Every structure is written in C-alpha cells, then in structure tokens.
C-alpha positions as semicolon CSV with decimal commas, in nm:
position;residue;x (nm);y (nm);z (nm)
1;X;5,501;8,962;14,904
2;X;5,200;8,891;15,165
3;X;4,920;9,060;15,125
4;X;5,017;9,213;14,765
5;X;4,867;9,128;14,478
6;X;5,165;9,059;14,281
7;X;5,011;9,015;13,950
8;X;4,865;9,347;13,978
9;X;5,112;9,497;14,091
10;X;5,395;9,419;13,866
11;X;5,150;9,513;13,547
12;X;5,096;9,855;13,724
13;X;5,473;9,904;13,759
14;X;5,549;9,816;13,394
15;X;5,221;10,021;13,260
16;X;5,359;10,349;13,417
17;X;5,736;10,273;13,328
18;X;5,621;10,205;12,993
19;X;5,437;10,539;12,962
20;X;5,745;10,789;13,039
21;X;5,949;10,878;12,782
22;X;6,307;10,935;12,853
23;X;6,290;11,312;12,755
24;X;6,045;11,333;13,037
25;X;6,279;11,283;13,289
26;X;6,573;11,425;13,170
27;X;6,727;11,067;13,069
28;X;6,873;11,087;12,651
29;X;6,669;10,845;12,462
30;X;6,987;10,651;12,296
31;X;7,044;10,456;11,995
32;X;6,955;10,116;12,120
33;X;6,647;10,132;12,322
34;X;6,404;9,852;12,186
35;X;6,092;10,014;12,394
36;X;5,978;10,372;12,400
37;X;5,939;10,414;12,809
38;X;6,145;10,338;13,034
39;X;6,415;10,123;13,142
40;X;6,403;9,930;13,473
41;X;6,742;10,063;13,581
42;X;6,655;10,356;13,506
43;X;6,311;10,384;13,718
44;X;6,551;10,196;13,952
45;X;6,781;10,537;13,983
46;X;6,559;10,790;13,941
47;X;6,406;10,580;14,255
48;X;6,731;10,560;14,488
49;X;6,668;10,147;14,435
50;X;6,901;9,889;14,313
51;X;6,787;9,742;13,994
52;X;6,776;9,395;14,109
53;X;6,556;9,529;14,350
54;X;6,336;9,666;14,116
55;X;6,330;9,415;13,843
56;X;6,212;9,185;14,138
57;X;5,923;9,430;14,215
58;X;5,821;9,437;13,846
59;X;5,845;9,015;13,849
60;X;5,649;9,024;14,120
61;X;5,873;8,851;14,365
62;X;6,057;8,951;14,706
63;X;5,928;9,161;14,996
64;X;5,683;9,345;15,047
65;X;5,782;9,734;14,943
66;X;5,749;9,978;15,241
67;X;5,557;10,283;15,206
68;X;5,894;10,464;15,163
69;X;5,962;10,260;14,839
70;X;5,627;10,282;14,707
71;X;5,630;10,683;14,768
72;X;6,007;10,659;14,581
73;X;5,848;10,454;14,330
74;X;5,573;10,699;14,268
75;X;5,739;10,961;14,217
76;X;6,021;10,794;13,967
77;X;5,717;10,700;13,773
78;X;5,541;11,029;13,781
79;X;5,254;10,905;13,932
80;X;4,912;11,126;13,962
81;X;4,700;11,090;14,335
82;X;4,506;10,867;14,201
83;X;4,772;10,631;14,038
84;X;4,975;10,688;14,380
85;X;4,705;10,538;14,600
86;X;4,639;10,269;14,338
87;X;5,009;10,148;14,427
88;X;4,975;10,143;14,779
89;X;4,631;9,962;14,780
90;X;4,792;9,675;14,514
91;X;5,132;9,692;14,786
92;X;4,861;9,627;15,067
93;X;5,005;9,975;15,271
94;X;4,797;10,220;15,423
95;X;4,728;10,485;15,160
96;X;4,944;10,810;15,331
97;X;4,740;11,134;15,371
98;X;4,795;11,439;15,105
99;X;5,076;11,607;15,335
100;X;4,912;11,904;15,182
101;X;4,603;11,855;15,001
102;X;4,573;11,810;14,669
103;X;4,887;12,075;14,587
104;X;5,064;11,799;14,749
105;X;5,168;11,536;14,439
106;X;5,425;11,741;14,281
107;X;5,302;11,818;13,892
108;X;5,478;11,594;13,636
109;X;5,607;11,929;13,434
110;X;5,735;12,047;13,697
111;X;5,933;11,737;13,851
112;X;6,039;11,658;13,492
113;X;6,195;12,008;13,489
114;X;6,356;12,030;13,847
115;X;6,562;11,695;13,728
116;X;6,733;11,849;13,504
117;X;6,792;12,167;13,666
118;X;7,168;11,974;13,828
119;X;7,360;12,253;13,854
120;X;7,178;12,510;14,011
121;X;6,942;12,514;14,328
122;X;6,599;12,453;14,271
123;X;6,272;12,327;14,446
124;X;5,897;12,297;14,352
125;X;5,655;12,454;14,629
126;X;5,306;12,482;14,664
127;X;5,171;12,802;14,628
128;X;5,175;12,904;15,053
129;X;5,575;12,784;15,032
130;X;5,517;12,462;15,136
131;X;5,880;12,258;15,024
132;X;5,769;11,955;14,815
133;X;6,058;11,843;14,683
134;X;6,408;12,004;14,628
135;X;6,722;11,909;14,508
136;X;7,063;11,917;14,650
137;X;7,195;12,220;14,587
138;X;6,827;12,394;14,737
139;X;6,882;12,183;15,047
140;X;7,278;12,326;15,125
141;X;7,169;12,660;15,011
142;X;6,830;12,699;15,204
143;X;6,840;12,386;15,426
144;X;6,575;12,071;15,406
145;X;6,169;12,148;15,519
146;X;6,094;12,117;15,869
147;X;5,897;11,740;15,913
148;X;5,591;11,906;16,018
149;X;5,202;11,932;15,912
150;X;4,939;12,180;15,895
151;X;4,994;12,573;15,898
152;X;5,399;12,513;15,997
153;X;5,456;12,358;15,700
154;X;5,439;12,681;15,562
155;X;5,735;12,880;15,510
156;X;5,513;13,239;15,503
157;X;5,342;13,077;15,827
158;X;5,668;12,995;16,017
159;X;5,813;13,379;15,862
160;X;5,597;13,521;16,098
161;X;5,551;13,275;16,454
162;X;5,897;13,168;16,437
163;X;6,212;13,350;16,500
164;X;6,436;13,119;16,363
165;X;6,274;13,079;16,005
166;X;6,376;13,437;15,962
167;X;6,776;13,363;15,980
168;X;6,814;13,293;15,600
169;X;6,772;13,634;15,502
170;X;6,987;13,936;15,683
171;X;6,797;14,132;15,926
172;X;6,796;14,462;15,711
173;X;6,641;14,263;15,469
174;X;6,378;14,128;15,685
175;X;6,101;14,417;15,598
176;X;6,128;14,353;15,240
177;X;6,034;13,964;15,225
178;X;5,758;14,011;15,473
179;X;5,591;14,273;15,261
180;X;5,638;14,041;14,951
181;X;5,500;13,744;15,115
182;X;5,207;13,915;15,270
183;X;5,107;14,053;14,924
184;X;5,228;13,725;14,755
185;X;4,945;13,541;15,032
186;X;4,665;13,786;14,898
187;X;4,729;13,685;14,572
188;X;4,712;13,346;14,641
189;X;4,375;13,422;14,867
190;X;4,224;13,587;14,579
191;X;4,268;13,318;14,324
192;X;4,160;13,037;14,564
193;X;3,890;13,200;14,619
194;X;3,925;13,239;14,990
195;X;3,949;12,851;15,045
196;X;3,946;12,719;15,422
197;X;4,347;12,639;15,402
198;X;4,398;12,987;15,324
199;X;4,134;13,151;15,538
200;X;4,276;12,902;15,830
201;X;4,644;13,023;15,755
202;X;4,541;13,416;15,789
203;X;4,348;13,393;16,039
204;X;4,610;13,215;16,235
205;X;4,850;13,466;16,134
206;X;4,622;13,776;16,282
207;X;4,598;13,634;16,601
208;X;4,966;13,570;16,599
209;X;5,145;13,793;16,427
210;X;5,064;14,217;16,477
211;X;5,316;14,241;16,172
212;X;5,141;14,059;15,959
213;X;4,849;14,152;16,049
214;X;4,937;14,523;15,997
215;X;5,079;14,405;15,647
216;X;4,749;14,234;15,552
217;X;4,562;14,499;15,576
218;X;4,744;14,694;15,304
219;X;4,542;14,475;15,109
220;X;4,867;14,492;14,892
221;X;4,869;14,252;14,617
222;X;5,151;14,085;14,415
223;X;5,257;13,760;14,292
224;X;5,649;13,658;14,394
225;X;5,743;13,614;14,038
226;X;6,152;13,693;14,083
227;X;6,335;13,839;14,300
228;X;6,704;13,954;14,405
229;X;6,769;13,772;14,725
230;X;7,113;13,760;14,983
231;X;7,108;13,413;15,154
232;X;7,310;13,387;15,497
233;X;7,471;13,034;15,440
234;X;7,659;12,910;15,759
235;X;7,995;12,862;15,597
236;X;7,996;13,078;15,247
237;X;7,810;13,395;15,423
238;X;7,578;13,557;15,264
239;X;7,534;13,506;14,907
240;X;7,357;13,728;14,660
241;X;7,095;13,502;14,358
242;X;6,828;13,595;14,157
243;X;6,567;13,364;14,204
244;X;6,275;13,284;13,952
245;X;5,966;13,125;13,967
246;X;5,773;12,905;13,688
247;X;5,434;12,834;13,822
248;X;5,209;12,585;13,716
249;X;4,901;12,628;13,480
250;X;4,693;12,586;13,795
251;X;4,881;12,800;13,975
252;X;4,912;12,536;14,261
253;X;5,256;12,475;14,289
254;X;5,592;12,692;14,175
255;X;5,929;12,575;14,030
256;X;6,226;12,826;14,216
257;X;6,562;12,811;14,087
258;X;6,859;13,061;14,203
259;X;7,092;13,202;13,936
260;X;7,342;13,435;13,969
261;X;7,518;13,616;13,658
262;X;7,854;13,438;13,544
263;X;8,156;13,589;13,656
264;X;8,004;13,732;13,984
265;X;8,058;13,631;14,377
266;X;7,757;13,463;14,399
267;X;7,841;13,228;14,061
268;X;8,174;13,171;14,248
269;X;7,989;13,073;14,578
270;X;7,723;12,856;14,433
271;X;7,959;12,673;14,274
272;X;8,187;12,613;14,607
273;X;7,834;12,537;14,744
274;X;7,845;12,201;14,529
275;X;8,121;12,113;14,674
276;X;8,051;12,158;15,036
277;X;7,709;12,020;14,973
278;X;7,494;11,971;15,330
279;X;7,775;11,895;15,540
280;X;7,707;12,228;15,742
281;X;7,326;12,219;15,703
282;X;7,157;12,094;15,997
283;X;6,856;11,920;15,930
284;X;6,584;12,188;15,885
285;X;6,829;12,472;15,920
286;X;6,654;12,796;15,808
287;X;6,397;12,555;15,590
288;X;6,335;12,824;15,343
289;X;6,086;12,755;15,008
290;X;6,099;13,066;14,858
C-alpha cells in the first residue's frame, strides 16, 4: 500500500475492532469468542467488504483502500471525527470535508440502534433533516438523499424551493408538515443559539419562500417528536405510519423509525414494501428525512 503507513494502520484497525463489543452493533456475543471486540468478518460485513479483504487491511498488505472503503470502514468501526480523519491520514487519502459539519459523523448510539431496527424503516438525521444514513426499508419507503451540499441537503430547505420534494406527502396534507417543520426549525434555532447554518438556512428561506416566510413569523415553536404521516409510495400508494423520533443527548441528530399498528393496512404494506424493496425508487425520488 504506497504511501500508507501500514504498521500504523493495521494497529488502528485492530485497536477500534477490538473496542466494540458485539452488543454494540447488534451482532450476539456467542459461546466461543476468545476476544471481547470484534471479529474481522464481522467488521468485514458490517463494512460491505470481503473478509479476505479485510484481514489483508488489518495485516497490512494489498492496495491501497479508497476513500470509499475507509469511509465504510469508519463507520463499521464506529469511528468519532477525529478517529475518522486519523484513518484517512494513516491510508494517505485526502481527509473528506464534514458533509455537514460536525452533526455530520452519525452518533455511535444511534448507528448501533438503527442496525438493529431490520424490519422496519428507519434513518438517523441531523437536526435540519439532513439524511445521514438510512436503511433499506427508509430508502423504498421515502427514497435515498439527493447527492447534494449546503442548504439542499436539507429536507425542510428543499420542502419549500422545490416542488418535487413535496410529492411524498398528499397535497391535502401539504399545510400540515410545513407548519410542523417551520416550528420544528425554530426549535432547532433556539437551541443552537441562532448559529450561522441556521441563520444561513432562514434567511435563504425568506427570500425564497413567502410561505415560509409567513410561517416563520408565527414564531410557532415545537419539536417533531411523532407524528401520524400518509406516504405516497409509487407502487403501494399511499401508506399511513406513525413515525417516532429518538434524538440524541445533544440534540444534533434524530433516529426516525415508521411503525404502523399490527393488523392494519399500513402493517400489511410495509411488509409488501420488503419485498419490493427499491426496485421502483428512483434514485433520490421524493428524498424525504423526516
């Protein structure tokens, strides 16, 4: 691996594996396991790697990792910024921006959670509904985040300057989630302390949007803790889910899962939904975080 400094490199690897517990990630610890952390197949899976692959890495030996490894890497071994831009430097990469600032490394607790949340849809988001990461069911339901930066990577920004964000939800019920995300956005303001992301965001909004703008100054104020949503999906229609929100202690970022009671249409449909999986969702189709 040119340019890595393999010694380094594999002792950081085997440091953080050897720190996770398998409870942490949703893996049962087993009868036989001689070490406390984690396997190397098993960082090798949670990673989308093989584990030849990674057993090399952790020797090592072989290529150099691209950045899309090392970001799959990081987040297998819960990594923190800091730790995350420690593995790039020792893989000789460029050291990717925050996509979001420092919401943007997903929390441990809350990464550790979403794995094991497999049979229902769920996503963590920062706390302006930016989509950090989701799982498959939350991408066929609500469709994958748009690949952009800045103020569009917010779902409450794109709500209001973009049309086509708004095709989730059925028109009658448009009113509703703009009034919840406007005072949601306050909330948010208010406990940030009226930091420039946010005062960017609503001042962008104001010149853009006369809805929002109108909604703002309600000065209405409310955190989106749950709420009873109808999702337009492209081939199961619309489908009716509670969906709930664990935030983090900071407040910076939100686990959202969608339920709906047993026995119910919605149960029926989500469950169809994991078999039909993405094959009808276009890439960033709707691109709903909350």
């Amino acid at each position: 691996m040119e340019g890595v400094n393999h010694s380094e490199f594999a002792a950081f690897l085997k440091s953080r594996r050897d720190r996770i517990r398998p409870a942490d990630v949703g893996l049962p610890a087993g009868p036989r396991r001689r070490v406390p952390g984690l396997r190397r197949e098993e960082v090798a899976q949670l990673a989308g790697l093989s584990a030849d692959y990674y057993t090399e890495l952790e020797r090592g030996r072989g290529a150099q990792p691209s950045a899309q490894v090392l970001a799959a890497l990081a987040r297998a071994l819960r990594l923190n910024g800091d730790e995350r831009d420690h593995l790039f430097h020792l893989a000789d990469r460029p050291v990717p921006p925050a996509t979001h600032g420092p919401a943007a490394q997903v929390q441990p607790a809350l990464l550790g959670l979403l794995d094991r949340l497999t049979t229902t849809p769920a996503q963590v988001i920062t706390d302006l509904h930016q989509t950090l990461v989701q799982n498959e069911l939350a991408a066929a339901l609500v469709g994958r985040p748009p690949a952009v930066r800045g103020p569009a990577a917010s779902l409450v920004y794109r709500w209001f300057t973009d049309p086509d964000a708004r095709g989730l939800y059925p028109p009658e019920d448009h009113p509703h989630h703009s009034r919840v995300f406007v005072a949601d956005l306050q909330a948010v303001a208010a406990r940030r302390g009226g930091d420039s992301e946010v005062r960017r965001m609503v001042a962008a909004l104001r010149r853009r949007s006369e809805e929002f703008t109108a909604l703002w100054d309600t000065h209405d104020v409310a955190l989106r803790r749950t709420d009873h949503k109808r999702i337009v999906h492209p081939s199961l229609g619309v489908i009716e889910l509670d969906c709930h929100s664990l935030f983090s202690e900071d407040g910076h970022q939100r686990l959202l899962w969608f339920s709906a009671p047993p026995g119910t249409e919605g149960a029926a449909q989500l469950e169809l939904l994991s078999v039909i999986g993405t094959q009808d969702m276009t890439a960033g189709e709707h691109s709903a975080s909350g």
